[in-house]
Structures are given as C-alpha cells and as structure tokens.
Amino acid sequence: MRTLVRNRARALVRLRDRVRTRARPDRDRPEVPARGDFRPVTIRTARDAVAAAAGYLRWLGFRDVVQPEERPASGVDLRAPGLIAQVDPSTRPTGLRAVECLWLNGLSASTVSVFFSLAGYTPEARARAVEIGLPLFVLDLTGTPQPVNGAAVQLTSGAA
C-alpha cells in the first residue's frame, strides 16, 4: 500500500511539473521559470491566510490559482490547473482527518494537493502526510509559508 501511495505521490509531482513548465523543442529538459523573492501578505483574517497561500502557490509557478467566493463542502480553498490546496486558519493544529480528506480530493481529481495551516499539525497528521507524500506548510502571521515535511521542501525547491 505504501509503495502505491508513494508512486501516486511521485506521479502527482510530475503532473505538477508538466503544468508549471514549458517544454522547449531544442532541449529534452523542460525550462523552469525563474522566480524572484516571495512577497508575503500579513495575515489578519482567514481570507488573508487564503490570499497568502494563493500568492505563494503562484510564486511556486502554479498558474490561474483561484479561490471560490464561499468555501465549498470539500474544504478546498484554492484551485488551479493540476492543483488543489486547503488552508486551515484556525488556532488548533490541523488533524489527521483534514489531511486525509485533502489527499483523497487530490487523488480523485488527479492533482497535486497542498495543505497550509496557521497552527501547525498534529503528530498523526504529520506522519500520514509523510506516508502519502502530501506537502504541508505552516503560515506565520507575516504570511510566509514554511515547509513542514520533505514533500513541501521538494515542492518549494522544484525538485521532484
């Protein structure tokens, strides 16, 4: 089961890379666009947290990141081609159920899933995210996301 999950996670990262890079006919390797410094958004409200996460995902290279006017029942706050993301602006650590639900939403949509949290994650949620390869980020009040696990570091560095 773990091998299946890891293979699925790797496939999703490759899908993300295809979405955010352009293939050049003169080279076999796709071109990764250069990016400048990330400009965070100060977090005062839950909408600010979602806006900060959206800006960070755009900075990572995901295009057309949108947030619905009202939060859907699935809990997914942000969508882009090849991506879904959830932002937990609560003051309690994000639990296992939320991480698993986002991962399942990503699997059903064949997209990369990313989770952002203001208060961090429970140990169970962190452990499961490592098993399934789900990138976890913690947002500080300045709006700067910090990677929590290896999948998030890979996503940030562009290495897949």
XYZ file of N, CA, C and O in Angstrom:
640
model
N 0.825 -1.197 0.000
C 0.000 0.000 0.000
C 0.867 1.257 0.000
O 0.582 2.200 -0.706
N 1.935 1.243 0.823
C 2.807 2.425 0.883
C 3.494 2.679 -0.453
O 3.680 3.810 -0.840
N 3.890 1.597 -1.149
C 4.520 1.761 -2.456
C 3.545 2.390 -3.430
O 3.917 3.282 -4.192
N 2.297 1.946 -3.415
C 1.274 2.524 -4.277
C 1.096 4.010 -3.980
O 1.019 4.834 -4.890
N 1.068 4.359 -2.707
C 0.896 5.754 -2.309
C 2.077 6.590 -2.758
O 1.914 7.689 -3.293
N 3.292 6.074 -2.554
C 4.484 6.827 -2.979
C 4.510 7.016 -4.484
O 4.849 8.086 -4.975
N 4.178 5.955 -5.228
C 4.153 6.072 -6.690
C 3.117 7.090 -7.136
O 3.348 7.862 -8.061
N 1.977 7.098 -6.474
C 0.922 8.066 -6.803
C 1.395 9.489 -6.503
O 1.170 10.402 -7.281
N 2.074 9.662 -5.371
C 2.582 10.985 -4.999
C 3.627 11.458 -6.013
O 3.618 12.623 -6.418
N 4.507 10.572 -6.428
C 5.512 10.951 -7.436
C 4.848 11.328 -8.751
O 5.260 12.271 -9.417
N 3.815 10.576 -9.143
C 3.097 10.894 -10.380
C 2.437 12.269 -10.293
O 2.432 13.024 -11.261
N 1.906 12.599 -9.128
C 1.281 13.910 -8.961
C 2.308 15.033 -9.029
O 2.045 16.096 -9.589
N 3.489 14.808 -8.504
C 4.541 15.823 -8.581
C 4.973 16.001 -10.027
O 5.187 17.123 -10.493
N 5.093 14.898 -10.771
C 5.438 15.011 -12.196
C 4.355 15.767 -12.952
O 4.654 16.585 -13.823
N 3.083 15.516 -12.630
C 1.984 16.244 -13.255
C 2.107 17.730 -12.966
O 1.968 18.562 -13.850
N 2.419 18.079 -11.717
C 2.605 19.478 -11.349
C 3.712 20.109 -12.177
O 3.587 21.219 -12.666
N 4.804 19.378 -12.356
C 5.921 19.913 -13.125
C 5.544 20.147 -14.583
O 5.953 21.139 -15.181
N 4.742 19.250 -15.152
C 4.297 19.453 -16.532
C 3.396 20.667 -16.650
O 3.440 21.393 -17.630
N 2.569 20.886 -15.637
C 1.646 22.016 -15.672
C 2.392 23.336 -15.563
O 2.078 24.305 -16.226
N 3.432 23.382 -14.722
C 4.081 24.660 -14.461
C 5.330 24.926 -15.280
O 5.982 25.931 -15.104
N 5.723 24.039 -16.174
C 6.879 24.288 -17.029
C 6.476 24.137 -18.482
O 5.505 23.480 -18.817
N 7.263 24.761 -19.342
C 7.049 24.640 -20.786
C 8.171 23.799 -21.369
O 9.335 24.031 -21.076
N 7.833 22.860 -22.234
C 8.857 22.068 -22.913
C 9.405 22.871 -24.076
O 8.662 23.540 -24.800
N 10.716 22.860 -24.223
C 11.353 23.560 -25.340
C 11.788 22.527 -26.357
O 12.382 21.520 -26.014
N 11.504 22.780 -27.646
C 11.839 21.783 -28.660
C 13.340 21.571 -28.815
O 13.764 20.516 -29.243
N 14.168 22.575 -28.460
C 15.608 22.445 -28.644
C 16.296 21.716 -27.498
O 17.478 21.440 -27.562
N 15.572 21.381 -26.449
C 16.142 20.650 -25.311
C 15.170 19.578 -24.859
O 13.970 19.718 -24.980
N 15.722 18.513 -24.305
C 14.875 17.455 -23.751
C 14.322 17.853 -22.391
O 13.253 17.424 -22.000
N 15.060 18.684 -21.682
C 14.670 19.079 -20.333
C 13.730 20.277 -20.381
O 13.983 21.235 -21.093
N 12.629 20.252 -19.603
C 11.744 21.417 -19.585
C 12.403 22.605 -18.884
O 13.250 22.449 -18.012
N 12.004 23.785 -19.292
C 12.520 25.018 -18.706
C 11.717 25.358 -17.458
O 10.498 25.394 -17.486
N 12.413 25.605 -16.366
C 11.762 26.011 -15.128
C 11.867 27.526 -15.049
O 12.961 28.079 -15.082
N 10.741 28.232 -14.977
C 10.802 29.680 -14.954
C 11.504 30.198 -13.700
O 11.337 29.656 -12.615
N 12.320 31.243 -13.886
C 12.992 31.872 -12.744
C 11.960 32.657 -11.939
O 11.008 33.198 -12.484
N 12.178 32.735 -10.624
C 11.243 33.484 -9.800
C 12.023 34.407 -8.877
O 13.109 34.085 -8.423
N 11.423 35.527 -8.601
C 12.028 36.495 -7.698
C 11.710 36.153 -6.261
O 11.326 35.035 -5.934
N 11.852 37.126 -5.391
C 11.555 36.927 -3.976
C 10.049 36.867 -3.751
O 9.286 37.580 -4.401
N 9.644 36.026 -2.803
C 8.233 35.934 -2.443
C 7.853 37.146 -1.603
O 8.577 37.538 -0.697
N 6.713 37.744 -1.911
C 6.205 38.886 -1.158
C 4.998 38.446 -0.339
O 3.904 38.284 -0.880
N 5.180 38.263 0.966
C 4.084 37.758 1.796
C 2.997 38.796 2.038
O 3.210 39.997 1.870
N 1.831 38.310 2.447
C 0.683 39.131 2.809
C 0.460 38.950 4.308
O 0.318 37.830 4.782
N 0.444 40.035 5.063
C 0.222 39.950 6.504
C -1.143 39.326 6.779
O -2.139 39.701 6.169
N -1.181 38.379 7.712
C -2.416 37.650 7.993
C -3.117 38.269 9.196
O -2.577 38.297 10.298
N -4.332 38.782 8.933
C -5.191 39.321 9.992
C -6.507 38.558 10.081
O -7.123 38.496 11.129
N -6.943 38.004 8.930
C -8.209 37.270 8.862
C -7.988 35.947 8.133
O -6.918 35.708 7.566
N -9.024 35.112 8.139
C -8.949 33.832 7.431
C -8.762 34.062 5.927
O -8.021 33.327 5.270
N -9.419 35.089 5.379
C -9.258 35.392 3.944
C -7.824 35.803 3.631
O -7.300 35.513 2.567
N -7.165 36.485 4.571
C -5.758 36.855 4.384
C -4.887 35.604 4.303
O -3.935 35.544 3.516
N -5.196 34.595 5.113
C -4.434 33.348 5.091
C -4.581 32.658 3.735
O -3.601 32.171 3.161
N -5.790 32.638 3.210
C -6.025 32.033 1.898
C -5.308 32.842 0.815
O -4.687 32.272 -0.086
N -5.357 34.161 0.918
C -4.670 35.008 -0.064
C -3.157 34.800 -0.009
O -2.485 34.768 -1.052
N -2.605 34.639 1.188
C -1.167 34.393 1.325
C -0.784 33.058 0.680
O 0.228 32.965 -0.028
N -1.588 32.033 0.920
C -1.321 30.724 0.322
C -1.435 30.796 -1.197
O -0.612 30.222 -1.917
N -2.440 31.510 -1.704
C -2.606 31.653 -3.154
C -1.399 32.362 -3.771
O -0.882 31.940 -4.814
N -0.939 33.416 -3.126
C 0.233 34.129 -3.624
C 1.467 33.247 -3.628
O 2.284 33.290 -4.566
N 1.619 32.436 -2.608
C 2.767 31.539 -2.529
C 2.712 30.483 -3.638
O 3.728 30.177 -4.261
N 1.533 29.941 -3.894
C 1.397 28.944 -4.956
C 1.681 29.563 -6.319
O 2.303 28.932 -7.174
N 1.244 30.805 -6.527
C 1.585 31.497 -7.782
C 3.092 31.676 -7.882
O 3.677 31.511 -8.949
N 3.719 32.028 -6.770
C 5.162 32.211 -6.745
C 5.884 30.902 -7.071
O 6.928 30.901 -7.721
N 5.316 29.773 -6.635
C 5.897 28.471 -6.950
C 5.750 28.098 -8.420
O 6.403 27.177 -8.888
N 4.891 28.805 -9.136
C 4.748 28.548 -10.562
C 3.402 28.018 -10.997
O 3.190 27.767 -12.179
N 2.472 27.833 -10.077
C 1.138 27.397 -10.466
C 0.385 28.595 -11.040
O 0.381 29.676 -10.461
N -0.242 28.399 -12.164
C -0.952 29.482 -12.853
C -2.444 29.398 -12.577
O -2.974 28.325 -12.302
N -3.116 30.515 -12.685
C -4.576 30.603 -12.563
C -5.090 30.047 -11.228
O -6.078 29.314 -11.177
N -4.397 30.394 -10.134
C -4.846 29.980 -8.803
C -6.051 30.832 -8.434
O -5.979 32.054 -8.448
N -7.170 30.182 -8.141
C -8.395 30.905 -7.801
C -8.941 30.396 -6.475
O -8.724 29.252 -6.088
N -9.656 31.275 -5.795
C -10.343 30.892 -4.569
C -11.822 31.173 -4.749
O -12.209 32.227 -5.236
N -12.667 30.209 -4.386
C -14.104 30.423 -4.531
C -14.592 31.497 -3.559
O -13.962 31.761 -2.536
N -15.699 32.126 -3.912
C -16.284 33.153 -3.041
C -16.664 32.577 -1.678
O -16.446 33.184 -0.657
N -17.275 31.389 -1.693
C -17.644 30.709 -0.449
C -16.919 29.371 -0.407
O -16.744 28.719 -1.430
N -16.523 28.977 0.788
C -15.789 27.730 0.936
C -16.713 26.548 0.643
O -17.760 26.399 1.269
N -16.319 25.668 -0.289
C -17.153 24.506 -0.602
C -17.120 23.472 0.522
O -16.253 23.509 1.398
N -18.049 22.529 0.461
C -18.145 21.481 1.489
C -16.898 20.612 1.537
O -16.550 20.071 2.584
N -16.181 20.505 0.410
C -14.968 19.683 0.374
C -13.842 20.294 1.191
O -12.866 19.619 1.510
N -13.952 21.574 1.538
C -12.914 22.241 2.306
C -11.778 22.768 1.459
O -10.850 23.381 1.974
N -11.814 22.548 0.159
C -10.741 23.015 -0.721
C -10.895 24.512 -0.920
O -11.937 24.991 -1.355
N -9.838 25.253 -0.573
C -9.887 26.709 -0.643
C -9.332 27.273 -1.942
O -9.718 28.354 -2.363
N -8.396 26.578 -2.554
C -7.735 27.086 -3.753
C -7.675 26.005 -4.817
O -7.468 24.830 -4.505
N -7.842 26.447 -6.052
C -7.752 25.533 -7.187
C -6.950 26.184 -8.295
O -6.966 27.393 -8.458
N -6.265 25.342 -9.044
C -5.531 25.756 -10.234
C -5.435 24.522 -11.118
O -5.679 23.400 -10.643
N -5.078 24.691 -12.370
C -4.883 23.501 -13.198
C -3.806 22.608 -12.578
O -2.680 23.036 -12.339
N -4.171 21.383 -12.231
C -3.239 20.445 -11.645
C -3.001 20.617 -10.159
O -2.080 20.015 -9.609
N -3.841 21.414 -9.471
C -3.601 21.702 -8.060
C -4.894 21.938 -7.300
O -5.817 22.561 -7.817
N -4.928 21.416 -6.071
C -5.924 21.846 -5.090
C -5.187 22.092 -3.781
O -4.188 21.431 -3.483
N -5.639 23.078 -3.024
C -4.988 23.405 -1.761
C -6.040 23.760 -0.726
O -7.098 24.290 -1.059
N -5.704 23.469 0.513
C -6.585 23.814 1.620
C -5.793 24.640 2.622
O -4.612 24.400 2.844
N -6.467 25.618 3.208
C -5.861 26.487 4.211
C -6.674 26.364 5.494
O -7.877 26.579 5.479
N -6.010 26.034 6.584
C -6.668 25.943 7.888
C -6.241 27.152 8.719
O -5.135 27.185 9.248
N -7.129 28.173 8.832
C -6.767 29.383 9.563
C -7.083 29.318 11.054
O -6.968 30.320 11.756
N -7.462 28.136 11.551
C -7.854 28.029 12.960
C -6.627 28.077 13.875
O -5.492 27.994 13.427
N -6.896 28.183 15.166
C -5.824 28.247 16.156
C -5.503 26.884 16.750
O -4.677 26.793 17.646
N -6.129 25.841 16.244
C -5.842 24.475 16.671
C -5.027 23.777 15.593
O -5.254 24.006 14.398
N -4.123 22.896 15.990
C -3.360 22.151 14.977
C -4.283 21.341 14.068
O -5.287 20.791 14.513
N -3.942 21.283 12.813
C -4.711 20.536 11.825
C -4.557 19.049 12.097
O -3.448 18.565 12.325
N -5.672 18.338 12.041
C -5.683 16.918 12.377
C -5.557 15.994 11.188
O -5.544 16.405 10.022
N -5.495 14.725 11.511
C -5.338 13.657 10.532
C -6.464 13.645 9.504
O -6.224 13.502 8.308
N -7.701 13.808 9.958
C -8.853 13.731 9.053
C -8.767 14.781 7.944
O -9.023 14.480 6.775
N -8.403 16.002 8.278
C -8.312 17.065 7.276
C -7.241 16.761 6.238
O -7.434 16.972 5.031
N -6.100 16.227 6.699
C -5.011 15.880 5.782
C -5.449 14.766 4.841
O -5.237 14.839 3.623
N -6.078 13.735 5.391
C -6.524 12.623 4.556
C -7.615 13.043 3.574
O -7.624 12.602 2.423
N -8.530 13.897 4.003
C -9.605 14.352 3.108
C -9.034 15.144 1.933
O -9.462 14.961 0.788
N -8.073 16.010 2.198
C -7.462 16.763 1.103
C -6.742 15.819 0.150
O -6.851 15.953 -1.069
N -6.013 14.872 0.692
C -5.296 13.915 -0.146
C -6.264 13.136 -1.039
O -6.013 12.964 -2.236
N -7.388 12.693 -0.472
C -8.380 11.961 -1.258
C -9.012 12.845 -2.327
O -9.272 12.395 -3.442
N -9.261 14.119 -2.007
C -9.764 15.046 -3.026
C -8.772 15.183 -4.166
O -9.144 15.231 -5.335
N -7.489 15.267 -3.836
C -6.455 15.357 -4.866
C -6.370 14.104 -5.714
O -6.199 14.176 -6.932
N -6.488 12.945 -5.075
C -6.464 11.697 -5.834
C -7.637 11.607 -6.801
O -7.477 11.203 -7.947
N -8.815 11.982 -6.331
C -9.995 11.877 -7.192
C -9.932 12.857 -8.357
O -10.492 12.590 -9.412
N -9.242 13.974 -8.180
C -9.120 14.963 -9.249
C -7.810 14.814 -10.031
O -7.562 15.572 -10.964
N -6.953 13.852 -9.641
C -5.635 13.635 -10.268
C -4.808 14.915 -10.275
O -4.271 15.318 -11.303
N -4.739 15.558 -9.126
C -3.991 16.803 -8.996
C -3.050 16.753 -7.805
O -3.150 15.881 -6.953
N -2.155 17.712 -7.747
C -1.277 17.884 -6.596
C -2.105 18.514 -5.480
O -2.874 19.438 -5.721
N -1.956 18.011 -4.274
C -2.642 18.571 -3.111
C -1.611 19.214 -2.202
O -0.533 18.660 -1.990
N -1.947 20.380 -1.642
C -1.051 21.104 -0.745
C -1.877 21.619 0.429
O -2.981 22.121 0.232
N -1.328 21.507 1.643
C -2.043 21.964 2.830
C -1.259 23.079 3.515
O -0.050 22.982 3.679
N -1.971 24.150 3.909
C -1.405 25.269 4.662
C -2.156 25.367 5.988
O -3.371 25.240 6.015
N -1.424 25.612 7.075
C -2.044 25.729 8.386
C -1.377 26.849 9.169
O -0.164 27.043 9.074
N -2.177 27.584 9.933
C -1.624 28.627 10.808
C -1.075 28.041 12.107
O -0.081 28.522 12.634
N -1.712 27.005 12.630
C -1.348 26.475 13.943
C -0.523 25.203 13.886
O -0.252 24.600 14.916
N -0.135 24.771 12.726
C 0.647 23.546 12.620
C -0.225 22.318 12.481
O -1.411 22.414 12.157
N 0.352 21.160 12.756
C -0.310 19.878 12.519
C -0.114 18.964 13.716
O 0.895 19.049 14.417
N -1.064 18.071 13.924
C -0.908 17.066 14.974
C 0.173 16.077 14.520
O 0.434 15.952 13.318
N 0.784 15.365 15.459
C 1.796 14.365 15.067
C 1.238 13.303 14.105
O 1.937 12.868 13.188
N -0.017 12.912 14.308
C -0.631 11.918 13.421
C -0.776 12.462 12.004
O -0.544 11.750 11.025
N -1.166 13.728 11.880
C -1.329 14.344 10.564
C 0.018 14.454 9.855
O 0.123 14.190 8.654
N 1.050 14.828 10.599
C 2.398 14.915 10.004
C 2.868 13.547 9.519
O 3.419 13.425 8.424
N 2.670 12.539 10.353
C 3.114 11.192 9.982
C 2.393 10.692 8.732
O 3.019 10.135 7.828
N 1.089 10.914 8.662
C 0.332 10.473 7.484
C 0.750 11.249 6.243
O 0.874 10.687 5.159
N 0.992 12.534 6.376
C 1.432 13.339 5.233
C 2.761 12.836 4.684
O 2.974 12.817 3.466
N 3.649 12.407 5.567
C 4.916 11.824 5.119
C 4.653 10.533 4.349
O 5.231 10.303 3.285
N 3.774 9.685 4.863
C 3.451 8.411 4.209
C 2.871 8.612 2.818
O 3.190 7.868 1.898
N 1.999 9.605 2.661
C 1.293 9.792 1.381
C 1.940 10.846 0.489
O 1.508 11.042 -0.638
N 2.964 11.511 0.978
C 3.676 12.491 0.155
C 2.929 13.796 -0.028
O 3.070 14.459 -1.055
N 2.147 14.189 0.967
C 1.368 15.432 0.885
C 2.189 16.596 1.441
O 2.605 16.559 2.597
N 2.436 17.640 0.645
C 3.190 18.789 1.146
C 2.400 19.559 2.211
O 1.239 19.917 2.004
N 3.059 19.805 3.352
C 2.468 20.581 4.445
C 3.287 21.849 4.649
O 4.516 21.797 4.673
N 2.577 22.968 4.818
C 3.215 24.247 5.102
C 2.564 24.866 6.327
O 1.369 24.692 6.551
N 3.343 25.597 7.092
C 2.832 26.391 8.205
C 2.966 27.849 7.797
O 4.019 28.278 7.318
N 1.882 28.614 7.983
C 1.901 30.052 7.690
C 2.174 30.810 8.989
O 1.498 30.586 9.990
N 3.162 31.693 8.951
C 3.326 32.559 10.121
C 2.473 33.811 9.902
O 1.877 33.987 8.839
N 2.370 34.670 10.894
C 1.475 35.826 10.783
C 1.951 36.876 9.782
O 1.182 37.746 9.394
N 3.201 36.768 9.336
C 3.660 37.662 8.269
C 3.196 37.167 6.906
O 3.350 37.867 5.915
N 2.653 35.935 6.864
C 2.159 35.372 5.618
C 3.197 34.568 4.863
O 2.993 34.228 3.699
N 4.300 34.244 5.509
C 5.354 33.478 4.859
C 5.198 31.993 5.181
O 5.312 31.598 6.338
N 4.931 31.163 4.171
C 4.806 29.723 4.408
C 6.177 29.089 4.663
O 7.164 29.435 4.014
N 6.216 28.170 5.614
C 7.420 27.402 5.912
C 7.116 25.933 5.663
O 6.112 25.418 6.158
N 7.969 25.232 4.900
C 7.725 23.804 4.667
C 7.861 23.015 5.960
O 8.737 23.287 6.784
N 6.977 22.036 6.135
C 6.960 21.215 7.345
C 7.568 19.843 7.089
O 8.174 19.264 7.973
N 7.423 19.322 5.870
C 7.901 17.972 5.573
C 8.708 17.957 4.274
O 8.828 18.972 3.584
N 9.236 16.797 3.954
C 10.068 16.659 2.763
C 9.327 16.950 1.475
O 9.896 17.518 0.536
N 8.068 16.559 1.391
C 7.293 16.826 0.172
C 7.147 18.326 -0.064
O 7.199 18.795 -1.204
N 6.996 19.092 1.017
C 6.892 20.547 0.889
C 8.221 21.155 0.470
O 8.260 22.090 -0.341
N 9.311 20.630 0.990
C 10.639 21.121 0.593
C 10.869 20.845 -0.887
O 11.368 21.700 -1.616
N 10.479 19.649 -1.336
C 10.611 19.307 -2.763
C 9.787 20.243 -3.632
O 10.245 20.713 -4.678
N 8.566 20.518 -3.214
C 7.695 21.410 -3.970
C 8.300 22.802 -4.045
O 8.302 23.444 -5.091
N 8.847 23.273 -2.936
C 9.443 24.603 -2.877
C 10.694 24.702 -3.740
O 10.906 25.701 -4.430
N 11.511 23.664 -3.713
C 12.767 23.710 -4.457
C 12.577 23.402 -5.941
O 13.453 23.665 -6.734
N 11.430 22.830 -6.281
C 11.182 22.477 -7.679
C 11.764 21.121 -8.033
O 11.636 20.664 -9.144
N 12.425 20.471 -7.096
C 12.996 19.139 -7.342
C 11.915 18.087 -7.148
O 11.183 18.124 -6.182
N 11.801 17.215 -8.107
C 10.799 16.157 -7.988
C 11.383 14.814 -8.289
O 12.254 14.650 -9.043
